[in-house]
Short mmCIF file of C-alpha atoms in Angstrom, two decimals:
data_model
loop_
_atom_site.label_atom_id
_atom_site.label_comp_id
_atom_site.label_asym_id
_atom_site.label_seq_id
_atom_site.Cartn_x
_atom_site.Cartn_y
_atom_site.Cartn_z
CA MET A 1 141.26 100.69 124.24
CA GLU A 2 139.13 103.67 123.92
CA PHE A 3 136.24 103.67 121.73
CA HIS A 4 134.66 106.73 119.90
CA ARG A 5 131.23 105.85 120.77
CA ARG A 6 128.43 107.73 122.48
CA GLY A 7 125.19 106.13 123.76
CA THR A 8 123.71 103.28 122.06
CA SER A 9 124.25 103.98 118.30
CA THR A 10 126.45 106.81 117.76
CA CYS A 11 129.99 107.10 116.45
CA ILE A 12 132.01 110.49 117.06
CA PHE A 13 135.20 111.48 115.41
CA PRO A 14 138.17 112.84 117.44
CA GLU A 15 139.54 114.06 114.03
CA MET A 16 136.50 115.11 112.03
CA PRO A 17 136.40 113.94 108.30
CA VAL A 18 135.82 116.70 105.85
CA VAL A 19 133.51 116.65 102.86
CA VAL A 20 135.77 118.43 100.55
CA ALA A 21 133.55 118.42 97.38
CA ALA A 22 130.05 117.58 96.27
CA ALA A 23 128.37 117.36 92.85
CA SER A 24 124.81 116.65 91.54
CA VAL A 25 123.50 115.67 88.07
CA VAL A 26 119.75 115.71 87.50
CA GLY A 27 117.14 115.04 84.66
CA PRO A 28 114.81 117.47 82.99
CA ARG A 29 111.97 117.53 85.58
CA GLU A 30 114.48 118.14 88.38
CA GLY A 31 116.02 120.78 86.60
CA GLU A 32 112.76 122.46 86.06
CA GLY A 33 111.92 122.29 89.85
CA PRO A 34 112.69 124.94 92.55
CA LEU A 35 116.27 123.92 93.02
CA GLY A 36 116.86 123.77 89.18
CA ARG A 37 119.63 126.37 88.89
CA LEU A 38 121.80 124.76 91.81
CA PHE A 39 122.62 121.56 90.06
CA ASP A 40 125.84 121.07 88.55
CA MET A 41 124.44 119.40 85.45
CA VAL A 42 120.95 119.11 84.00
CA TYR A 43 119.95 116.96 81.15
CA ASN A 44 116.91 117.89 78.97
CA ASP A 45 115.99 114.22 78.21
CA THR A 46 115.77 111.28 80.48
CA LEU A 47 117.87 109.09 78.24
CA PHE A 48 120.91 111.23 78.27
CA GLN A 49 122.05 110.12 74.91
CA GLU A 50 122.18 106.53 75.84
CA THR A 51 119.88 103.69 74.44
CA SER A 52 118.42 102.77 77.77
CA TRP A 53 117.42 104.27 81.12
CA GLU A 54 119.69 102.01 82.92
CA LYS A 55 122.56 103.22 81.04
CA ALA A 56 121.26 106.78 81.51
CA GLU A 57 121.54 106.29 85.16
CA THR A 58 124.86 104.76 85.07
CA ARG A 59 126.18 107.64 83.02
CA MET A 60 124.60 110.14 85.54
CA LEU A 61 126.31 108.45 88.23
CA ARG A 62 129.75 108.63 86.43
CA GLN A 63 129.21 112.16 85.59
CA ALA A 64 128.32 113.26 89.37
CA LEU A 65 131.52 111.40 90.47
CA ASP A 66 133.86 113.03 87.70
CA LEU A 67 132.44 116.32 88.88
CA ALA A 68 133.04 115.64 92.46
CA LEU A 69 136.47 114.56 91.79
CA ALA A 70 137.40 117.71 89.78
CA LYS A 71 135.79 119.99 92.37
CA ALA A 72 138.23 118.24 95.03
CA GLY A 73 141.04 118.85 92.67
CA ILE A 74 141.97 115.12 92.94
CA ASP A 75 142.63 112.12 90.52
CA GLN A 76 141.00 108.83 91.00
CA THR A 77 144.28 107.34 91.89
CA GLN A 78 144.18 109.18 95.10
CA VAL A 79 140.80 107.75 96.14
CA ASP A 80 141.05 104.81 98.50
CA PHE A 81 137.42 103.65 98.42
CA LEU A 82 134.44 104.12 96.25
CA LEU A 83 131.12 103.70 98.07
CA ALA A 84 128.09 103.66 95.82
CA GLY A 85 124.62 102.46 95.62
CA ASP A 86 121.32 102.72 93.78
CA LEU A 87 117.90 101.10 93.46
CA LEU A 88 118.27 98.49 90.80
CA ASN A 89 118.61 94.58 91.05
CA GLN A 90 121.99 94.02 91.96
CA ILE A 91 122.94 97.57 92.22
CA ILE A 92 123.83 97.64 88.52
CA SER A 93 123.92 101.31 88.11
CA SER A 94 126.80 101.70 90.77
CA SER A 95 128.70 98.57 89.70
CA TYR A 96 128.71 99.37 85.90
CA MET A 97 129.72 102.82 86.91
CA ALA A 98 132.52 101.54 89.15
CA ARG A 99 133.68 99.38 86.25
CA GLU A 100 134.98 102.65 84.65
CA TYR A 101 137.22 103.56 87.35
CA ASP A 102 140.29 101.89 89.11
CA ILE A 103 139.09 102.59 92.60
CA PRO A 104 138.43 99.92 95.41
CA TYR A 105 134.79 99.54 95.29
CA VAL A 106 132.18 98.73 97.86
CA GLY A 107 128.58 98.33 96.63
CA LEU A 108 125.83 99.64 98.98
CA TYR A 109 122.20 98.81 99.16
CA GLY A 110 120.16 101.11 101.74
CA ALA A 111 117.37 101.94 99.16
CA CYS A 112 116.83 105.70 99.48
CA ALA A 113 119.20 105.76 102.68
CA THR A 114 122.12 104.99 100.59
CA MET A 115 123.54 108.56 100.49
CA ALA A 116 123.62 108.56 104.49
CA GLU A 117 124.83 105.08 104.57
CA GLY A 118 127.77 105.94 102.36
CA LEU A 119 128.66 109.24 104.24
CA ALA A 120 128.47 107.30 107.30
CA LEU A 121 130.69 104.53 106.20
CA GLY A 122 133.00 106.94 104.35
CA SER A 123 133.54 109.05 107.30
CA LEU A 124 134.37 106.01 109.47
CA LEU A 125 136.84 104.76 106.96
CA VAL A 126 138.47 108.23 106.85
CA GLY A 127 138.13 108.88 110.58
CA GLY A 128 139.55 105.54 111.34
CA ARG A 129 142.47 106.42 109.28
CA PHE A 130 141.84 103.49 106.65
CA ALA A 131 141.53 105.94 103.83
CA ARG A 132 142.74 109.39 102.74
CA TYR A 133 139.94 109.91 100.24
CA VAL A 134 136.72 108.26 100.10
CA ALA A 135 134.06 108.81 97.20
CA VAL A 136 130.54 108.26 97.87
CA ALA A 137 128.00 108.14 95.34
CA SER A 138 124.20 107.38 94.86
CA SER A 139 121.60 107.61 92.26
CA SER A 140 118.05 106.84 91.19
CA HIS A 141 116.25 107.27 87.73
CA HIS A 142 112.52 107.43 87.60
CA ASP A 143 111.94 105.13 84.58
CA THR A 144 114.46 102.46 85.73
CA ALA A 145 112.92 102.68 89.49
CA GLU A 146 109.48 102.31 88.05
CA ARG A 147 110.33 99.33 85.86
CA GLN A 148 112.28 97.82 88.99
CA TYR A 149 109.53 98.34 91.64
CA ARG A 150 106.10 99.00 89.97
CA TYR A 151 105.48 99.07 86.10
CA PRO A 152 107.53 100.01 83.21
CA THR A 153 106.45 103.51 82.64
CA GLU A 154 105.46 102.66 79.04
CA PHE A 155 102.51 100.85 80.59
CA GLY A 156 101.06 104.09 81.76
CA TYR A 157 99.48 102.90 85.10
CA GLN A 158 97.63 105.25 87.13
CA ARG A 159 99.49 106.64 90.31
CA VAL A 160 97.81 106.99 93.73
CA PRO A 161 98.13 110.11 95.74
CA THR A 162 100.33 108.47 98.45
CA SER A 163 102.86 107.34 95.85
CA GLN A 164 106.05 109.43 95.55
CA TRP A 165 107.94 110.28 92.36
CA THR A 166 111.44 108.69 92.03
CA ALA A 167 113.85 111.50 91.19
CA THR A 168 116.13 111.27 88.17
CA ALA A 169 119.17 112.44 90.04
CA ALA A 170 122.66 111.55 91.26
CA GLY A 171 124.86 112.99 93.88
CA ALA A 172 128.48 112.29 94.61
CA VAL A 173 130.67 113.65 97.44
CA ILE A 174 134.30 113.28 98.44
CA ILE A 175 135.37 112.80 102.03
CA ALA A 176 138.83 113.50 103.07
CA ALA A 177 140.95 113.36 106.27
CA LYS A 178 141.60 117.08 105.92
CA GLY A 179 140.83 120.14 103.78
CA ALA A 180 138.29 122.78 103.51
CA GLY A 181 134.70 122.14 103.87
CA PRO A 182 132.00 120.89 106.36
CA ARG A 183 133.10 118.43 108.82
CA VAL A 184 131.45 115.02 109.93
CA GLU A 185 130.91 115.33 113.63
CA ALA A 186 129.02 112.19 114.26
CA VAL A 187 127.02 109.36 112.57
CA THR A 188 124.17 107.37 113.82
CA VAL A 189 123.52 104.01 112.09
CA GLY A 190 119.78 103.08 112.27
CA ARG A 191 118.01 99.99 113.26
CA VAL A 192 115.55 98.25 110.94
CA GLN A 193 111.82 99.44 112.03
CA ASP A 194 108.77 97.85 110.68
CA TYR A 195 105.36 99.02 111.76
CA GLY A 196 103.47 96.73 109.30
CA VAL A 197 102.73 99.01 106.32
CA ILE A 198 102.37 96.63 103.42
CA ASP A 199 101.42 99.37 100.62
CA PRO A 200 104.46 99.91 98.20
CA ASN A 201 102.75 103.03 97.09
CA ASP A 202 103.06 104.48 100.51
CA MET A 203 106.44 104.51 101.44
CA GLY A 204 106.43 107.73 103.52
CA SER A 205 104.20 105.99 106.17
CA ALA A 206 106.57 102.86 106.16
CA MET A 207 109.89 105.04 106.70
CA ALA A 208 108.57 107.44 109.21
CA PRO A 209 109.11 105.34 112.10
CA ALA A 210 112.64 104.60 111.14
CA PHE A 211 113.27 108.49 110.76
CA ALA A 212 111.83 109.01 114.22
CA ASP A 213 113.75 106.44 115.88
CA THR A 214 117.14 107.35 114.37
CA VAL A 215 116.55 111.10 115.17
CA TRP A 216 115.56 110.31 118.69
CA ARG A 217 118.58 107.92 119.25
CA HIS A 218 120.83 110.62 117.69
CA LEU A 219 119.76 113.24 120.06
CA GLN A 220 119.80 111.03 123.02
CA ASP A 221 123.24 109.81 122.30
CA MET A 222 124.62 113.39 121.65
CA SER A 223 122.61 114.92 124.75
CA ARG A 224 121.14 117.29 122.25
CA LYS A 225 118.05 119.05 121.46
CA PRO A 226 116.65 119.74 117.77
CA ASP A 227 117.43 123.36 118.45
CA ASP A 228 121.26 122.49 118.55
CA TYR A 229 120.71 122.05 114.62
CA ASP A 230 119.85 124.54 112.14
CA LEU A 231 118.65 121.97 109.93
CA ILE A 232 117.51 118.55 110.32
CA LEU A 233 117.13 117.24 106.64
CA SER A 234 115.28 114.04 105.82
CA GLY A 235 115.48 111.99 102.50
CA ASP A 236 112.07 111.42 100.95
CA LEU A 237 109.52 111.06 103.73
CA GLY A 238 106.99 113.01 101.41
CA LYS A 239 103.86 114.86 102.73
CA ILE A 240 102.56 111.69 104.57
CA GLY A 241 105.79 110.60 106.02
CA VAL A 242 106.68 113.94 107.57
CA GLY A 243 103.34 114.29 109.46
CA ILE A 244 103.77 110.83 110.80
CA SER A 245 107.44 111.31 111.80
CA HIS A 246 106.56 114.55 113.38
CA ARG A 247 103.84 112.77 115.62
CA LEU A 248 106.04 109.90 116.68
CA LEU A 249 108.66 112.33 117.82
CA LEU A 250 106.29 114.42 119.74
CA GLN A 251 105.15 111.19 121.54
CA LYS A 252 108.78 111.18 122.79
CA GLY A 253 108.78 114.95 123.68
CA ILE A 254 110.76 115.95 120.68
CA ASP A 255 109.55 118.72 118.40
CA ILE A 256 111.60 119.01 115.23
CA GLU A 257 108.99 120.85 112.97
CA SER A 258 110.58 124.20 113.04
CA ARG A 259 114.05 122.75 112.05
CA HIS A 260 112.88 119.94 109.65
CA GLN A 261 113.01 120.08 105.95
CA ASP A 262 112.17 117.04 103.67
CA SER A 263 114.25 116.76 100.50
CA GLY A 264 111.17 115.05 98.79
CA LEU A 265 109.40 118.14 99.40
CA LEU A 266 112.09 120.54 98.08
CA LEU A 267 113.01 118.86 94.79
CA TYR A 268 109.64 119.46 92.74
CA GLU A 269 106.86 121.82 92.36
CA MET A 270 104.02 119.98 93.83
CA LYS A 271 101.91 119.00 90.85
CA PRO A 272 99.43 115.99 91.18
CA GLU A 273 101.63 113.42 89.25
CA ILE A 274 104.40 113.98 92.00
CA GLY A 275 101.85 112.52 94.53
CA ALA A 276 103.46 113.03 98.17
CA GLY A 277 106.78 114.10 97.11
CA ALA A 278 110.15 112.95 95.41
CA SER A 279 111.74 109.84 96.29
CA GLY A 280 114.74 107.65 95.41
CA CYS A 281 118.43 107.57 96.34
CA GLY A 282 119.20 110.51 94.16
CA CYS A 283 116.65 112.70 95.98
CA ILE A 284 118.51 113.44 99.20
CA ALA A 285 121.82 112.82 97.25
CA SER A 286 121.18 115.67 94.67
CA VAL A 287 119.42 117.93 97.31
CA PHE A 288 122.24 117.85 99.76
CA THR A 289 125.08 118.24 97.37
CA ALA A 290 123.36 121.03 95.30
CA LYS A 291 121.74 123.10 98.05
CA PHE A 292 122.93 122.31 101.67
CA TRP A 293 126.65 121.35 101.21
CA PRO A 294 127.10 124.82 99.69
CA ASP A 295 125.20 126.35 102.47
CA LEU A 296 127.42 124.63 104.82
CA MET A 297 130.61 125.85 102.95
CA ALA A 298 129.25 129.32 103.02
CA GLY A 299 128.59 128.99 106.81
CA LYS A 300 124.88 129.87 106.17
CA ILE A 301 124.14 126.50 108.02
CA LYS A 302 126.33 126.01 111.12
CA ARG A 303 125.23 122.50 111.94
CA MET A 304 123.00 120.07 110.37
CA LEU A 305 121.63 116.56 110.75
CA LEU A 306 121.21 114.63 107.47
CA VAL A 307 118.79 111.79 107.78
CA ALA A 308 118.09 109.77 104.92
CA THR A 309 115.63 106.93 104.96
CA GLY A 310 115.21 103.74 103.17
CA ALA A 311 112.32 101.28 102.37
CA LEU A 312 113.97 97.82 102.36
CA HIS A 313 111.40 95.92 100.51
CA SER A 314 111.57 94.11 97.19
CA PRO A 315 108.97 93.66 94.52
CA THR A 316 108.92 89.92 95.46
CA SER A 317 108.28 90.48 99.12
CA CYS A 318 105.51 93.03 98.51
CA GLN A 319 103.77 90.34 96.04
CA GLN A 320 103.96 87.80 98.81
CA GLY A 321 102.30 90.20 101.26
CA GLU A 322 105.33 91.07 103.50
CA SER A 323 105.37 94.41 105.18
CA ILE A 324 107.99 97.08 104.42
CA PRO A 325 111.10 97.21 106.76
CA SER A 326 112.66 100.60 106.98
CA ILE A 327 115.99 102.24 107.89
CA ALA A 328 117.36 105.57 108.67
CA HIS A 329 120.97 106.59 109.03
CA ALA A 330 121.90 110.08 110.32
CA VAL A 331 125.08 111.97 109.75
CA ALA A 332 125.73 115.31 111.62
CA LEU A 333 127.73 117.94 109.66
CA VAL A 334 129.28 121.17 110.89
CA SER A 335 130.40 124.07 108.76
CA GLU A 336 134.19 124.72 108.97
CA THR A 337 133.24 128.10 110.73
CA ALA A 338 131.34 126.66 113.36
CA MET B 1 72.45 108.04 69.27
CA THR B 2 74.53 105.05 68.71
CA TYR B 3 77.58 107.08 69.85
CA ILE B 4 75.91 108.28 72.99
CA LYS B 5 74.71 104.75 73.89
CA ALA B 6 78.44 103.58 73.53
CA PHE B 7 79.92 106.49 75.51
CA VAL B 8 77.51 105.76 78.45
CA VAL B 9 77.84 102.14 78.76
CA GLY B 10 81.71 102.27 78.18
CA GLY B 11 81.98 105.22 80.53
CA VAL B 12 79.99 103.45 83.33
CA LEU B 13 82.08 100.41 83.12
CA CYS B 14 85.24 102.43 83.30
CA ALA B 15 83.94 104.65 86.07
CA ILE B 16 83.18 101.43 88.13
CA ALA B 17 86.97 100.47 87.87
CA GLN B 18 88.15 103.95 88.59
CA PHE B 19 85.99 104.17 91.62
CA ILE B 20 87.24 100.70 92.98
CA LEU B 21 90.82 101.98 92.16
CA ASP B 22 90.41 105.18 94.11
CA ILE B 23 88.56 104.06 97.24
CA THR B 24 90.43 100.69 97.84
CA LYS B 25 94.08 99.67 97.91
CA VAL B 26 94.01 97.15 94.91
CA ASN B 27 96.51 97.56 92.34
CA PRO B 28 95.87 97.88 88.61
CA ALA B 29 96.64 94.49 87.66
CA LEU B 30 93.84 93.12 89.93
CA ILE B 31 91.35 95.30 88.23
CA MET B 32 92.21 94.04 84.87
CA VAL B 33 92.15 90.31 85.95
CA SER B 34 88.73 90.94 87.78
CA PHE B 35 87.15 92.71 84.92
CA VAL B 36 88.22 90.12 82.52
CA SER B 37 86.56 87.50 84.89
CA ALA B 38 83.51 89.65 85.55
CA GLY B 39 82.86 90.20 81.95
CA ALA B 40 83.19 86.30 81.41
CA ILE B 41 80.81 85.49 84.22
CA LEU B 42 78.05 88.06 83.10
CA SER B 43 78.44 86.75 79.41
CA GLY B 44 77.73 83.15 80.76
CA LEU B 45 74.65 84.66 82.79
CA GLY B 46 73.44 85.98 79.53
CA ILE B 47 73.77 89.59 80.94
CA TYR B 48 76.57 90.88 78.74
CA GLY B 49 75.20 89.99 75.45
CA PRO B 50 72.33 92.42 75.75
CA LEU B 51 74.74 95.15 76.95
CA VAL B 52 76.89 94.66 73.85
CA LYS B 53 73.58 94.92 71.75
CA LEU B 54 72.89 98.26 73.74
CA GLY B 55 76.50 99.77 73.89
CA GLY B 56 78.32 98.25 70.92
CA ALA B 57 81.91 99.26 71.15
CA GLY B 58 81.40 100.81 74.46
CA ALA B 59 80.91 97.40 75.76
CA THR B 60 83.26 95.16 73.75
CA ILE B 61 86.37 97.54 74.08
CA PRO B 62 86.67 97.70 77.89
CA LEU B 63 88.15 94.62 79.48
CA THR B 64 84.77 93.01 80.39
CA GLY B 65 84.36 92.82 76.58
CA PHE B 66 87.40 90.58 76.41
CA GLY B 67 85.84 88.15 78.89
CA HIS B 68 82.59 88.14 76.93
CA THR B 69 84.48 87.45 73.74
CA LEU B 70 86.15 84.56 75.35
CA VAL B 71 83.11 83.03 76.65
CA THR B 72 81.03 83.73 73.50
CA GLY B 73 83.61 81.87 71.56
CA MET B 74 83.77 78.87 73.73
CA LEU B 75 79.97 78.56 73.83
CA GLU B 76 79.98 78.83 69.97
CA ASP B 77 82.69 76.05 69.48
CA ALA B 78 81.14 74.00 72.23
CA ALA B 79 77.76 74.01 70.22
CA LYS B 80 79.69 72.90 67.15
CA MET B 81 82.35 70.37 68.48
CA GLY B 82 81.28 69.47 71.96
CA TRP B 83 83.49 69.72 75.19
CA PHE B 84 86.54 70.22 72.80
CA GLY B 85 85.16 73.59 71.68
CA LEU B 86 85.64 74.79 75.18
CA LEU B 87 89.29 74.65 74.67
CA THR B 88 89.54 76.07 71.30
CA GLY B 89 86.71 78.85 71.27
CA GLY B 90 88.15 81.45 73.50
CA LEU B 91 91.29 81.95 71.80
CA ARG B 92 89.68 81.65 68.27
CA ALA B 93 87.31 84.36 69.21
CA ALA B 94 89.88 86.44 70.70
CA SER B 95 92.56 85.71 68.00
CA SER B 96 92.16 88.94 66.00
CA GLY B 97 92.45 91.23 69.25
CA LEU B 98 95.48 89.10 70.56
CA THR B 99 97.28 89.29 67.08
CA ALA B 100 96.59 92.86 66.53
CA ALA B 101 97.82 93.80 70.13
CA ILE B 102 101.09 91.69 69.67
CA LEU B 103 101.72 92.93 66.08
CA PHE B 104 101.11 96.83 66.76
CA GLY B 105 102.75 96.50 70.00
CA TYR B 106 105.80 95.25 68.40
CA LEU B 107 105.62 97.68 65.45
CA MET B 108 105.39 100.78 67.97
CA ALA B 109 108.38 99.32 69.96
CA VAL B 110 110.64 99.30 66.98
CA LEU B 111 109.26 102.38 65.66
CA PHE B 112 109.61 104.64 68.70
CA ASN B 113 111.58 105.22 71.80
CA PRO B 114 109.69 105.23 75.03
CA LYS B 115 109.71 108.71 76.85
CA GLY B 116 108.69 107.45 80.31
#
């Protein structure tokens, strides 16, 4: 039996799955950011006409998926799998969203790496001919995430400069066996890394080693250099994580600086309250779907590597003094014209 | 002059907390607990009382003032009822503050929607 694998961690696709549609829904602060006009839908209130932020997040996720389905021109009955994840306990935003659909559902938890996890698994399902269409969605909401991981925002505690601002954003994509759109060329599933960072207000430092390891493995497995990609897009390393990841990769002789952009540094104007940058599942989900998926469609980007990182701690593990394990998954995408 | 004294005393107490928060990795909850404890200890040692005389609300409003209230109440009740007063005095002295916090907190939660 022939396996479609390269090197230690990378899967390649003889028939490349296609990302036929992508959609984003964001909150007010994200709408005012540099990418504001690119999002499909911007709310001017963080409650989205709901009675709680948790309900608002579910609504945002549902709307992102509805928009993606509409853009793909398909009905939910044609979708074989729905893969979704978010940051809340028991991934409630995703499961409550999935309750509104009649699609086989797989809930994912990869913290802020969820979009890449979903893209990777969705591509494998389609590439392995187990699905015709797979929907992938992921979201985060600033106020629900603060309540979950730190303190309720009503408490008004002081933020520290290394902390990152969880984005109120959702993104959804539709992966298909055929159609027009960027192709998924390869996926590299990461390994959990833990360099002993224990500060939950400094997740960039915790996640940088995972990013560096997955990028290094991907390039090794594919026998490529950073210059083979027009763009290496990370999820939410933030100012601090970006610097650390560059240094870690340089130690292995890889210089990605000229190709690398971080979604966490693209989403907002960098005001003091933002800290080291944006974060959350919705960060790369919305930045990719609103900015870079269209760039791939238009052929402005020929080949990109999407690498989302996630900090896999919980509030309990942090309170018990445990360090923060991190993960990064990479998905290589090529434009149709490439 | 009263206002200036209150401002300086309260300001210095808060500046100490901010300084600790900025140069160390401690979280806000730890600062809160340590300030209440510090106020209680200083009060027991007889240092906080004079500070309240000097700064008024500047010394009673910050969290150290809460510690001071607890200890003052305990000592007062202990003087009246003996050892048993140590158990009743703290909450009795702090009861107006606690009741106000719960009542007004509840009222605000009913009246307004959080904006995040």
